[in-house]
Structures are given as C-alpha cells and as structure tokens.
Amino acid sequence: MTTLTAPSDGAKSPDGKLHRSLGLWQLTLLGVSTQIGSGWLFAVLSSASVAGPAAVLSWIIGAVLFIIVSLTWIELGTLFPRSGGIVRYPALSHGAFAGWVTGWGYWIGTVCLPAVEAQAVLTYLGGRYPHLQLVRIDSGTTVLDWPAGILGGIALLLMFFVLNLFGVRLLAKVNTWVTVWKVVVPVATFILLFSAFKGSNFHAHGGFLPTGPGGIVHALAIGGIAFGYLGSRQVLDYGGEARNPRRDIPLAVIGSILIPMVIYLGLQIGFLGALDWQDAGLVPGDWAGLTSSDWASSPLFSALGAAGFGSFATVLLIDAAVSPAGNGWVTLGSAARASYAFGVDAYAPAPLAKVNRYGIPWISLITALVVSALFLLPFPSWYQLVSVVSAGLVLSYLMGSAILPVLRRTAPDLPSTWRLPAIRLWAPTGYAAGLFIVYAAGFSALVQLLIITFAGLAVYGAYTSVRSGWVRRGTGWTLSTAFLVAWIVVTVRGGWFMHIGGAQRPDGWDFPWYMGAMVATVALFLAALRAASTAEGRRHLDAGVWLIATLLAVLTVSHYGAFGPLATPPLGEPYDLLAVVALALVSYQWAVRSGFRTEQLDRALAEECPAPPNRPAADMVNPHSGG
C-alpha cells in the first residue's frame, strides 16, 4: 500500500501557496458572471425552439434541480475548501479511479467553456456583420468559419489567458465591474421587450406546450438552460482562494443560482412575447425552426430591432462581446484550477500544480488555453458544444450526492459549519436530479462526452496507476496503448463522434454492435488492469466500477428513449424518465456502498488539522475505517 505523507503544516500544502483574497460578494459575482455569459444571448432562442412558451417552466425547474444538486456540494465546500475542489473531492471518498474519471470529465467540460464563450462573441458579431466572414451555415447550423472565425476565437482565448495570468485579485476586480454591466443590460433588455409583448405567442401557435411535457425536460440541457446555471460551480472552484469559505460558500452558491434565475425568466418571457415570426423568416408556430432562422445568430439583437429599439440593440451588440468574454476569462481560470487539482492529487504531472508569484497555476493555465483552442475546431458551433459541456459538468455535479454520505460514514467527526439536514432524502434526490439532467442532454451529447471521458482511462492506466506504484510501468503503458488504439477504432467505426449536426455517419455501426464494442473494450481493459494491479490498486478500481456501469447504462437508455435518435423510441415518455430514476436509485446505493476510507482523506484531514511537531499526524484523524 502506497503511503501518502501528510504535511506537518497546512501552509506547506500546495493550496497554501494560493492567495485567499475573495470575499462573499466576489465569490457570488464569480458565480453570477459565468451564468450571464453566452447563455443569456442564445439560450432564450434555443430553449424556445425545444419547448416553445413552456421554456419558462424549464428555467424554474432547472434552478430547483441545481439547488438540490448543489446541497451536498455546499457542505463539501465548507469541509474542505479547495481550488479545483469538484475535481478533488471524489478521491476523498472513492479513491483514485473514480476521482480520475469524474475529474477528467469535469475538466473536459470546463476547458470547453472558454471556447464556448469565444464562439458566442464571434457568432453574434458574425451575424450582425456578415462581411467579416466569421461564421457560415453548415447543415442548418451556424458555425465558425476558417480562417477569420477560428483565428478570432484563438485571439479571444489569448486575451482571457493574459487577464488570468496576473492574479485572482485583478481578475475579481475586473469581474466585479463587468458583472454589474452584465446584469444591467439583460434587465434593461427584457424591460424593453415587454413593450412589444404579444400574448398570442403563448397560446396561438401550438399552445403553451407545443412539444409536450418532454420539451420542458429537453430544454434543460439541449436548450442551454442547464448550461445557464452551471456557473454556480465557480464558487467551489475558487474555494481555496476564499477568505472565509465556511461562511461564504453556502451563501454564494445559492445566490449565484437565484440571481440568474430571475434575470433569465425575464429574458425568456420578454423574448417569447416579442417574437416576430415574419421578421425571423418563419411560419408562425415553427418553434423548431428558430435555431436555423434569420434570428439564430443574434436572437435578442434581432428581437430588439424588430420591436423598434434599434439604438439599444447596439448596446446589446457591445454586451454580446462583453458578457461572453467576462465569462470566458473566469472559466479559463476555473479550467486552470481543475488542471492544478490534477497536479496536486498526482493524477497528472506535478508541474501542473506550480504557481507564479501572483498565486496563479501558470502551467495549468497554458494547458487550459491550448486545449480550449482545440475545441474550436471539431465543435465550431455554440449550439452543438453547449449540450456536451452541460452533460460533462453535470456528470461531475452528481458525484457530490455520493461523496458526502461516504465521508459521514468514514470520518464521522468532521467539523462542519454547514450541515445538510435529512441527508437520506436530499442526497439520493440530488443524485437522481443530476443524472436526470445528464440524460436530458440527449444521446448525441452523451456519446461525445463518453468517447472523450473513456479515452482518459488510458492516462489513468499509463500514468496514475504507475505513479502510485500499483502497476508496473511497462505493463501500464502496454495495456493503455492497446486500449487507446482499440477505443479509436471503435469510435471511428461507430460514426457518432464529432459529426456536424449530431447525426451518425451513414456507414456507422448499428447501435447494438457499437454499444457491445464499447462495453467489451472498456471491460477488457479494466479487467486486465485489475489483474496487473496490486491489492491497493484493485481496491481503487473496484470503488469506481459503479460509475463506468452507470454511464454506459444511461447511454443505452438515452439511445432508446425519447431524447435519442430513433423516430419511434421503445422507451417513450414517461417510461424513459422512470427508467432513469430507477437507474439513479440503484447507482446511488452502489456508489455509497463502494466508498472507503482513502489516503487522500487522511491527507486532507491532516492539512485541515495539522499535527503538533512532536505528535504523529495519524493521531489527528479519526481512527475508524469505513472501508
């Protein structure tokens, strides 16, 4: 068993090098700012295209679901305030393997976000000034064009990078003023749109529920609503830099959901009421046509212009650059902290944890910049990338509901300033809500996410398990290389990966063959890695198998459910949702039972309560083992 040596002084831990300079107001604004980015510019049209007027209900339901999902994370954030905490917490309860899978999926989702915001800026500008050749239409979807659009996106990412490089205090000061602007402009926008309100849009064109109850659910993810609420996680990502995390994190998380909810509701109602079907080039009632309409590249700008507020529409155009950019530089910093967490917890090379004199993990920041730029190429459309990002980030969110019950069992004496009541109710409910949102992202987004997430298993086998001493280097590299080659072959033959429009290529495998190949490839790799591992390595693998099984199961339900590619799905509504709830309850019980007292938990406890110089660190942690 590999022994981790706990630091004798909390200040000597990597988190001690970060600057704790963020107060309650700044933490809340970090969460609010990242939710009023590109989401408010596009999500009102995207969600209306899926649910029609019922998108109003989707925003309310989305806020409730995210508050429920966040409850366990609030307690975790007050117990262990850590930068990049969402990446680091799973290892405390379920070990390195589950920590790697969720951390990798979260990092992929987070590192995509700056690219999403850069796309939003250029899509709005490109729709208003077509001569710039920033965007083009491909298969009915607005995508970034080459070279102006792609290179413009990279230039914006470089601007985000520079702002992050010189410290979190500078970032917070700039973000405070930008967030005030980002709140004032949307509020003024929906007030103006109310003056052009047409009540008939809410009942005359297919009624209030033109796509049925399923539209309300689907709008949560594919319509951009889940994406709009994901910014509350920024509070946890910057937790290691908060001055008083145990007091401020709970208030900041809840506030960063409720404030955007009020703004988004006003915008959604205002947009629906001001929708001019003729100006958008659509037949009245063609809700699905909104994403390929004349309004698709600049929805609110077009709505204001049609309502007679062309002068204010210019202000909105300025905000179309400011709002996503303000989100982009915060999320690039968040992606850097997720990379930093990988370096701290030995999931990736240690240099990722290095910080500069401003307290910024600069190597991680460079890594986030490069990878984010790559996502401008295969996913050049905001409408395509947002559902993948939403699924990836919500996937990591649901882990909190499994982590907290395990920590209460394995370390029952943990001090807490905020303790979630009725955990036996809220933890499984939060888990089901999180899995529900992941499912609602749709099959295309899920399959993209799982292809990328499972490819990361090769890194776990070749680096993490080898560095931990659980697998010999030659064996780990050989198994991981063979798995990655097989995974690429299966992915290419499947025909779903990075295909514009989200459809399968005509020559792709039928789903049963594709799913069988996916399951076989992953299962054989994990079985071989387990056989080659030490007893401790097997323990970590065994504690995370439930997560792999859950992801493959929800992908199967997604394909045959109402949000899959089949014209007549065998699991139509509401049977698909019942299947997801049943899957969530089984998965939750499996997840909680799989947790154990990890070395990462002992180390975290030693950092929070460092031992006196002459007293062993082991005496400072609870001796009971829940494994």
XYZ file of N, CA and C in Angstrom, residues 336-556:
663
model
N -8.018 26.108 -15.407
C -6.639 26.024 -14.911
C -6.599 25.437 -13.510
N -7.589 25.756 -12.681
C -7.617 25.211 -11.320
C -7.982 23.730 -11.313
N -8.760 23.300 -12.301
C -9.029 21.871 -12.421
C -7.752 21.126 -12.808
N -6.970 21.702 -13.727
C -5.682 21.103 -14.089
C -4.736 21.110 -12.894
N -4.762 22.203 -12.147
C -3.950 22.321 -10.928
C -4.301 21.204 -9.945
N -5.604 20.919 -9.827
C -6.035 19.855 -8.917
C -5.493 18.502 -9.358
N -5.410 18.261 -10.655
C -4.817 17.027 -11.162
C -3.359 16.911 -10.729
N -2.632 18.024 -10.819
C -1.224 18.000 -10.418
C -1.049 17.786 -8.930
N -1.907 18.415 -8.119
C -1.823 18.278 -6.663
C -2.102 16.842 -6.232
N -3.102 16.227 -6.826
C -3.521 14.892 -6.406
C -2.839 13.775 -7.189
N -1.785 14.122 -7.938
C -0.950 13.130 -8.637
C -1.693 12.374 -9.726
N -2.760 12.944 -10.274
C -3.430 12.349 -11.424
C -2.697 12.693 -12.721
N -1.906 13.734 -12.666
C -1.184 14.227 -13.837
C 0.167 14.753 -13.342
N 1.103 15.068 -14.253
C 2.431 15.526 -13.834
C 2.384 16.692 -12.846
N 3.286 16.654 -11.861
C 3.321 17.635 -10.770
C 3.488 19.082 -11.231
N 4.187 19.372 -12.355
C 4.324 20.779 -12.767
C 3.004 21.512 -12.953
N 1.905 20.784 -13.167
C 0.607 21.448 -13.297
C 0.212 22.178 -12.024
N 0.808 21.813 -10.895
C 0.477 22.455 -9.614
C 1.365 23.663 -9.317
N 2.304 23.994 -10.199
C 3.193 25.137 -9.950
C 2.427 26.453 -10.100
N 2.712 27.385 -9.190
C 2.060 28.695 -9.241
C 3.108 29.784 -9.417
N 2.702 30.890 -10.031
C 3.622 32.010 -10.207
C 3.556 32.940 -9.003
N 4.237 34.068 -9.064
C 4.300 34.965 -7.892
C 2.962 35.631 -7.596
N 2.031 35.554 -8.531
C 0.691 36.101 -8.303
C -0.270 35.047 -7.749
N 0.246 33.832 -7.465
C -0.579 32.763 -6.929
C -1.419 32.069 -7.977
N -1.018 32.120 -9.244
C -1.773 31.524 -10.352
C -1.049 30.279 -10.849
N -1.751 29.146 -11.006
C -1.135 27.935 -11.570
C -0.878 28.124 -13.069
N 0.274 28.665 -13.415
C 0.512 29.173 -14.758
C 0.676 28.057 -15.803
N 1.285 26.941 -15.427
C 1.408 25.845 -16.385
C 0.028 25.253 -16.689
N -0.790 25.134 -15.669
C -2.166 24.670 -15.882
C -2.951 25.650 -16.740
N -2.663 26.941 -16.567
C -3.348 27.953 -17.362
C -2.976 27.823 -18.841
N -1.705 27.588 -19.116
C -1.275 27.378 -20.505
C -1.935 26.130 -21.083
N -1.979 25.065 -20.292
C -2.615 23.818 -20.743
C -4.076 24.046 -21.099
N -4.791 24.770 -20.226
C -6.209 25.056 -20.481
C -6.376 25.879 -21.753
N -5.485 26.828 -21.978
C -5.551 27.667 -23.180
C -5.421 26.825 -24.450
N -4.417 25.953 -24.482
C -4.155 25.146 -25.678
C -5.309 24.190 -25.967
N -5.784 23.485 -24.933
C -6.853 22.508 -25.147
C -8.158 23.204 -25.529
N -8.450 24.332 -24.901
C -9.664 25.070 -25.241
C -9.637 25.511 -26.700
N -8.482 25.936 -27.174
C -8.360 26.351 -28.580
C -8.652 25.187 -29.523
N -8.257 23.979 -29.144
C -8.511 22.810 -29.985
C -10.004 22.545 -30.148
N -10.800 22.885 -29.119
C -12.237 22.632 -29.196
C -12.958 23.611 -30.125
N -12.250 24.636 -30.591
C -12.842 25.500 -31.599
C -12.932 24.792 -32.948
N -12.106 23.747 -33.138
C -12.032 23.088 -34.442
C -13.125 22.038 -34.653
N -13.243 21.013 -33.776
C -14.256 19.992 -34.042
C -15.676 20.404 -33.705
N -15.831 21.384 -32.781
C -17.173 21.830 -32.391
C -17.272 23.337 -32.637
N -17.351 23.769 -33.900
C -17.305 25.211 -34.162
C -18.633 25.925 -33.974
N -19.606 25.322 -33.299
C -20.908 25.947 -33.120
C -21.290 25.988 -31.647
N -21.792 27.124 -31.170
C -22.266 27.252 -29.789
C -23.378 26.241 -29.530
N -24.306 26.115 -30.458
C -25.459 25.251 -30.253
C -25.063 23.784 -30.142
N -23.954 23.381 -30.787
C -23.500 21.995 -30.703
C -22.716 21.732 -29.427
N -21.829 22.654 -29.074
C -20.910 22.408 -27.969
C -21.582 22.527 -26.610
N -22.618 23.361 -26.503
C -23.182 23.656 -25.192
C -23.779 22.426 -24.521
N -24.411 21.531 -25.282
C -25.014 20.356 -24.654
C -23.947 19.379 -24.175
N -22.824 19.282 -24.904
C -21.719 18.426 -24.475
C -21.118 18.955 -23.178
N -20.902 20.268 -23.127
C -20.365 20.896 -21.921
C -21.299 20.681 -20.744
N -22.597 20.888 -20.964
C -23.570 20.741 -19.883
C -23.547 19.332 -19.313
N -23.526 18.330 -20.201
C -23.524 16.940 -19.739
C -22.262 16.636 -18.945
N -21.104 17.120 -19.424
C -19.845 16.845 -18.742
C -19.791 17.457 -17.352
N -20.271 18.683 -17.212
C -20.195 19.356 -15.922
C -21.233 18.824 -14.939
N -22.434 18.520 -15.429
C -23.453 17.972 -14.537
C -23.057 16.568 -14.076
N -22.359 15.824 -14.943
C -21.882 14.493 -14.570
C -21.030 14.559 -13.307
N -20.148 15.539 -13.228
C -19.314 15.678 -12.032
C -20.123 16.206 -10.853
N -21.152 17.015 -11.149
C -22.003 17.553 -10.082
C -22.677 16.452 -9.280
N -23.177 15.417 -9.966
C -23.956 14.404 -9.246
C -23.093 13.605 -8.269
N -21.763 13.653 -8.435
C -20.882 12.922 -7.533
C -21.003 13.391 -6.089
N -21.326 14.676 -5.894
C -21.418 15.188 -4.532
C -22.411 14.426 -3.688
N -23.484 13.960 -4.312
C -24.513 13.224 -3.588
C -24.031 11.859 -3.130
N -23.015 11.308 -3.792
C -22.430 10.034 -3.364
C -21.265 10.241 -2.412
N -20.555 11.353 -2.549
C -19.361 11.603 -1.731
C -19.729 11.883 -0.277
N -20.692 12.781 -0.070
C -20.986 13.234 1.289
C -21.444 12.110 2.220
N -22.365 11.218 1.805
C -22.745 10.119 2.714
C -21.563 9.216 3.072
N -20.644 9.013 2.128
C -19.470 8.188 2.410
C -18.575 8.867 3.437
N -18.349 10.162 3.291
C -17.496 10.879 4.247
C -18.120 10.905 5.634
N -19.434 11.017 5.706
C -20.075 10.984 7.029
C -19.913 9.619 7.691
N -19.774 8.561 6.881
C -19.575 7.231 7.433
C -18.116 6.980 7.785
N -17.200 7.385 6.912
C -15.782 7.063 7.111
C -15.060 8.063 8.010
N -15.596 9.271 8.142
C -14.990 10.283 9.020
C -16.111 11.020 9.745
N -16.785 10.359 10.674
C -17.990 10.925 11.292
C -17.749 12.158 12.148
N -16.505 12.408 12.547
C -16.236 13.540 13.437
C -15.776 14.789 12.697
N -15.975 14.834 11.383
C -15.558 16.003 10.614
C -16.297 17.248 11.113
N -15.553 18.322 11.413
C -16.216 19.562 11.831
C -16.877 20.239 10.635
N -18.053 20.800 10.844
C -18.755 21.435 9.734
C -19.509 22.650 10.237
N -19.419 23.756 9.483
C -20.175 24.950 9.835
C -21.535 24.963 9.140
N -21.709 24.102 8.144
C -22.998 23.981 7.457
C -23.240 22.506 7.205
N -24.246 21.941 7.847
C -24.514 20.515 7.758
C -25.866 20.290 7.100
N -25.891 19.532 6.027
C -27.113 19.268 5.282
C -28.056 18.406 6.112
N -29.255 18.897 6.407
C -30.217 18.069 7.150
C -30.863 17.032 6.229
N -31.407 15.990 6.803
C -32.139 14.956 6.062
C -31.342 14.458 4.865
N -30.107 14.076 5.117
C -29.233 13.669 4.012
C -29.775 12.431 3.296
N -30.494 11.566 4.012
C -31.029 10.365 3.369
C -32.101 10.701 2.335
N -32.656 11.895 2.422
C -33.610 12.364 1.421
C -32.909 13.140 0.315
N -32.102 14.134 0.719
C -31.543 15.066 -0.258
C -30.408 14.475 -1.082
N -29.617 13.574 -0.518
C -28.502 13.011 -1.286
C -29.003 12.164 -2.462
N -29.885 11.172 -2.263
C -30.374 10.430 -3.432
C -31.212 11.283 -4.373
N -31.949 12.263 -3.820
C -32.726 13.149 -4.685
C -31.807 13.982 -5.570
N -30.730 14.502 -4.979
C -29.761 15.263 -5.757
C -29.072 14.416 -6.807
N -28.785 13.160 -6.459
C -28.154 12.251 -7.407
C -29.088 11.993 -8.594
N -30.355 11.727 -8.297
C -31.332 11.484 -9.363
C -31.518 12.727 -10.231
N -31.537 13.909 -9.599
C -31.684 15.150 -10.364
C -30.502 15.351 -11.304
N -29.290 15.074 -10.805
C -28.110 15.226 -11.641
C -28.112 14.265 -12.817
N -28.448 12.998 -12.563
C -28.470 12.007 -13.643
C -29.590 12.327 -14.640
N -30.659 12.879 -14.136
C -31.774 13.296 -14.980
C -31.331 14.380 -15.969
N -30.561 15.353 -15.500
C -30.078 16.417 -16.378
C -29.083 15.866 -17.389
N -28.219 14.940 -16.947
C -27.282 14.307 -17.877
C -28.045 13.601 -18.992
N -29.080 12.850 -18.618
C -29.896 12.141 -19.606
C -30.565 13.116 -20.568
N -31.040 14.224 -20.035
C -31.772 15.193 -20.857
C -30.879 15.862 -21.889
N -29.569 15.739 -21.762
C -28.667 16.328 -22.752
C -28.859 15.693 -24.121
N -29.392 14.490 -24.161
C -29.619 13.821 -25.437
C -28.495 12.866 -25.797
N -28.811 11.910 -26.651
C -27.860 10.858 -26.989
C -26.603 11.401 -27.647
N -26.744 12.321 -28.578
C -25.583 12.830 -29.305
C -24.567 13.461 -28.364
N -25.049 14.301 -27.428
C -24.128 14.940 -26.471
C -23.493 13.899 -25.553
N -24.285 12.923 -25.107
C -23.756 11.911 -24.194
C -22.689 11.048 -24.850
N -22.923 10.660 -26.089
C -21.951 9.786 -26.742
C -20.642 10.539 -26.982
N -20.718 11.834 -27.305
C -19.488 12.625 -27.453
C -18.733 12.680 -26.117
N -19.490 12.917 -25.053
C -18.880 13.026 -23.730
C -18.208 11.723 -23.320
N -18.887 10.592 -23.500
C -18.334 9.314 -23.051
C -17.144 8.889 -23.895
N -17.151 9.208 -25.170
C -15.990 8.892 -26.008
C -14.750 9.587 -25.473
N -14.889 10.872 -25.145
C -13.742 11.635 -24.645
C -13.381 11.195 -23.224
N -14.401 10.997 -22.384
C -14.146 10.627 -20.990
C -13.454 9.275 -20.884
N -13.951 8.284 -21.603
C -13.366 6.948 -21.517
C -11.989 6.881 -22.169
N -11.716 7.742 -23.126
C -10.362 7.794 -23.692
C -9.349 8.139 -22.601
N -9.800 8.906 -21.589
C -8.916 9.267 -20.490
C -8.526 8.104 -19.604
N -9.222 6.970 -19.717
C -8.842 5.796 -18.929
C -7.422 5.344 -19.267
N -7.000 5.603 -20.505
C -5.633 5.239 -20.899
C -4.611 6.022 -20.087
N -4.913 7.264 -19.770
C -3.997 8.075 -18.958
C -3.947 7.533 -17.532
N -5.093 7.105 -17.025
C -5.113 6.518 -15.687
C -4.234 5.269 -15.633
N -4.348 4.416 -16.643
C -3.559 3.186 -16.649
C -2.076 3.410 -16.848
N -1.726 4.379 -17.695
C -0.318 4.593 -18.033
C 0.393 5.524 -17.067
N -0.360 6.401 -16.400
C 0.309 7.383 -15.531
C -0.083 7.238 -14.066
N -1.362 7.425 -13.757
C -1.791 7.459 -12.354
C -1.506 6.152 -11.633
N -1.905 5.027 -12.231
C -1.694 3.743 -11.564
C -0.216 3.386 -11.486
N 0.561 3.797 -12.484
C 2.017 3.535 -12.467
C 2.692 4.400 -11.423
N 2.351 5.691 -11.398
C 2.976 6.611 -10.449
C 2.645 6.234 -9.006
N 1.466 5.663 -8.799
C 1.061 5.252 -7.451
C 1.705 3.940 -7.021
N 2.381 3.275 -7.953
C 3.045 2.020 -7.625
C 2.147 0.811 -7.660
N 0.982 0.931 -8.305
C 0.034 -0.177 -8.342
C 0.245 -1.085 -9.546
N 0.837 -0.546 -10.605
C 1.067 -1.299 -11.836
C 2.479 -1.004 -12.331
N 3.154 -2.016 -12.865
C 4.480 -1.803 -13.427
C 4.389 -0.891 -14.654
N 5.435 -0.084 -14.860
C 5.396 0.895 -15.943
C 5.153 0.234 -17.307
N 5.928 -0.809 -17.629
C 5.786 -1.447 -18.929
C 4.402 -2.024 -19.137
N 3.869 -2.647 -18.084
C 2.533 -3.237 -18.179
C 1.469 -2.159 -18.362
N 1.559 -1.082 -17.559
C 0.584 0.001 -17.647
C 0.575 0.649 -19.021
N 1.771 0.908 -19.570
C 1.852 1.546 -20.880
C 1.333 0.617 -21.976
N 1.667 -0.665 -21.896
C 1.224 -1.613 -22.919
C -0.294 -1.742 -22.935
N -0.887 -1.939 -21.760
C -2.341 -2.079 -21.681
C -3.049 -0.807 -22.136
N -2.541 0.338 -21.714
C -3.192 1.608 -22.051
C -3.087 1.909 -23.542
N -1.938 1.594 -24.140
C -1.775 1.821 -25.576
C -2.725 0.936 -26.375
N -2.796 -0.345 -25.991
C -3.703 -1.264 -26.684
C -5.150 -0.802 -26.550
N -5.533 -0.363 -25.347
C -6.898 0.120 -25.134
C -7.185 1.352 -25.989
N -6.256 2.309 -26.020
C -6.494 3.549 -26.760
C -6.644 3.272 -28.251
N -5.813 2.381 -28.793
C -5.932 2.024 -30.213
C -7.305 1.392 -30.482
N -7.695 0.436 -29.633
C -8.991 -0.218 -29.805
C -10.133 0.788 -29.670
N -10.005 1.710 -28.718
C -11.052 2.713 -28.498
C -11.204 3.629 -29.706
N -10.096 4.008 -30.320
C -10.150 4.856 -31.517
C -10.837 4.110 -32.658
N -10.513 2.832 -32.824
C -11.139 2.036 -33.882
C -12.651 1.952 -33.666
N -13.065 1.639 -32.434
C -14.495 1.538 -32.123
C -15.185 2.880 -32.353
N -14.536 3.963 -31.943
C -15.108 5.303 -32.104
C -15.293 5.659 -33.576
N -14.286 5.399 -34.383
C -14.379 5.707 -35.807
C -15.461 4.870 -36.478
N -15.507 3.588 -36.175
C -16.489 2.701 -36.801
C -17.907 3.006 -36.297
N -18.012 3.519 -35.095
C -19.339 3.863 -34.575
C -20.003 4.975 -35.351
N -19.201 5.969 -35.785
C -19.715 7.024 -36.646
C -20.461 8.148 -35.963
N -20.362 8.252 -34.635
C -21.085 9.312 -33.924
C -20.201 10.489 -33.546
N -18.900 10.321 -33.534
C -18.015 11.309 -32.920
C -17.794 12.522 -33.817
N -18.072 13.717 -33.260
C -17.781 14.999 -33.889
C -18.336 15.105 -35.308
N -19.573 14.640 -35.482
C -20.213 14.739 -36.787
C -21.162 15.918 -36.762
N -20.957 16.875 -37.677
C -21.760 18.102 -37.684
C -23.248 17.755 -37.784
N -24.024 18.387 -36.941
C -25.459 18.132 -36.912
C -25.866 17.114 -35.872
N -24.879 16.380 -35.293
C -25.159 15.433 -34.230
C -25.683 14.088 -34.690
N -25.805 13.886 -36.000
C -26.311 12.609 -36.507
C -25.158 11.637 -36.738
N -25.490 10.353 -36.883
C -24.484 9.334 -37.162
C -24.126 9.336 -38.648
N -22.865 9.041 -38.938
C -22.474 8.886 -40.333
C -23.214 7.700 -40.951
N -23.521 7.753 -42.243
C -24.303 6.669 -42.865
C -23.648 5.291 -42.763
N -22.307 5.249 -42.681
C -21.624 3.960 -42.656
C -21.316 3.479 -41.237
N -21.902 4.131 -40.202
C -21.616 3.757 -38.825
C -22.283 2.455 -38.419
N -21.742 1.827 -37.391
C -22.307 0.573 -36.860
C -23.706 0.796 -36.301
N -24.529 -0.220 -36.389
C -25.807 -0.201 -35.671
C -25.524 -0.126 -34.168
N -26.441 0.495 -33.430
C -26.170 0.757 -32.020
C -25.858 -0.494 -31.201
N -26.598 -1.609 -31.354
C -26.250 -2.781 -30.536
C -24.802 -3.230 -30.732
N -24.321 -3.194 -31.998
C -22.928 -3.561 -32.246
C -21.974 -2.535 -31.637
N -22.306 -1.266 -31.808
C -21.450 -0.200 -31.283
C -21.394 -0.251 -29.760
N -22.560 -0.403 -29.129
C -22.603 -0.450 -27.671
C -21.866 -1.678 -27.156
N -22.051 -2.804 -27.826
C -21.339 -4.007 -27.414
C -19.835 -3.852 -27.517
N -19.380 -3.190 -28.582
C -17.943 -2.968 -28.750
C -17.404 -2.028 -27.681
N -18.171 -0.994 -27.331
C -17.758 -0.065 -26.273
C -17.607 -0.790 -24.936
N -18.640 -1.549 -24.574
C -18.636 -2.262 -23.295
C -17.482 -3.252 -23.249
N -17.294 -4.011 -24.332
C -16.234 -5.022 -24.354
C -14.856 -4.383 -24.246
N -14.633 -3.281 -24.957
C -13.324 -2.628 -24.942
C -12.988 -2.103 -23.551
N -13.946 -1.416 -22.927
C -13.713 -0.864 -21.588
C -13.564 -1.988 -20.556
N -14.441 -2.988 -20.618
C -14.416 -4.068 -19.623
C -13.118 -4.863 -19.701
N -12.662 -5.185 -20.923
C -11.421 -5.946 -21.071
C -10.223 -5.160 -20.550
N -10.205 -3.859 -20.820
C -9.094 -3.034 -20.334
C -9.071 -2.985 -18.810
N -10.221 -2.736 -18.202
C -10.268 -2.637 -16.746
C -9.960 -3.980 -16.090
N -10.430 -5.073 -16.696
C -10.136 -6.402 -16.143
C -8.643 -6.691 -16.210
N -8.007 -6.348 -17.341
C -6.566 -6.574 -17.485
C -5.779 -5.690 -16.526
N -6.201 -4.444 -16.384
C -5.509 -3.528 -15.473
C -5.655 -3.995 -14.031
N -6.838 -4.493 -13.694
C -7.065 -5.002 -12.342
C -6.189 -6.219 -12.060
N -6.081 -7.102 -13.045
C -5.259 -8.301 -12.858
C -3.789 -7.949 -12.671
N -3.362 -6.857 -13.294
C -1.956 -6.455 -13.208
C -1.669 -5.571 -12.002
N -2.706 -5.157 -11.262
C -2.539 -4.204 -10.168
C -2.246 -4.902 -8.847
N -1.698 -4.132 -7.914
C -1.539 -4.593 -6.541
C -2.903 -4.608 -5.858
N -2.947 -5.104 -4.637
C -4.212 -5.153 -3.897
C -4.792 -3.755 -3.711
N -3.913 -2.774 -3.442
C -4.400 -1.401 -3.270
C -4.943 -0.834 -4.574
N -4.258 -1.136 -5.670
C -4.745 -0.679 -6.965
C -6.092 -1.269 -7.309
N -6.288 -2.552 -6.976
C -7.587 -3.187 -7.225
C -8.677 -2.548 -6.374
N -8.307 -2.164 -5.156
C -9.300 -1.534 -4.276
C -9.813 -0.228 -4.895
N -8.902 0.558 -5.454
C -9.301 1.824 -6.079
C -10.134 1.573 -7.331
N -9.773 0.582 -8.127
C -10.554 0.258 -9.317
C -11.954 -0.213 -8.947
N -12.031 -1.098 -7.980
C -13.327 -1.653 -7.573
C -14.273 -0.569 -7.063
N -13.711 0.463 -6.435
C -14.543 1.530 -5.864
C -15.110 2.465 -6.929
N -14.661 2.331 -8.180
C -15.151 3.218 -9.230
C -15.876 2.534 -10.363
N -16.007 1.201 -10.295
C -16.667 0.467 -11.377
C -18.124 0.901 -11.540
N -18.780 1.229 -10.437
C -20.179 1.653 -10.495
C -20.375 2.853 -11.423
N -19.386 3.739 -11.469
C -19.507 4.941 -12.287
C -19.467 4.591 -13.772
N -18.555 3.691 -14.158
C -18.473 3.269 -15.550
C -19.768 2.582 -15.972
N -20.265 1.685 -15.112
C -21.507 0.971 -15.419
C -22.687 1.930 -15.552
N -22.734 2.934 -14.694
C -23.827 3.905 -14.735
C -23.816 4.693 -16.037
N -22.640 5.140 -16.452
C -22.541 5.930 -17.681
C -22.951 5.118 -18.906
N -22.523 3.865 -18.958
C -22.902 3.020 -20.088
C -24.403 2.726 -20.071
N -24.974 2.559 -18.875
C -26.404 2.288 -18.768
C -27.242 3.490 -19.198
N -26.835 4.692 -18.774
C -27.616 5.872 -19.129
C -27.485 6.165 -20.625
N -26.348 5.823 -21.232
C -26.204 5.983 -22.680
C -27.172 5.055 -23.412
N -27.335 3.839 -22.919
C -28.264 2.889 -23.530
C -29.704 3.383 -23.426
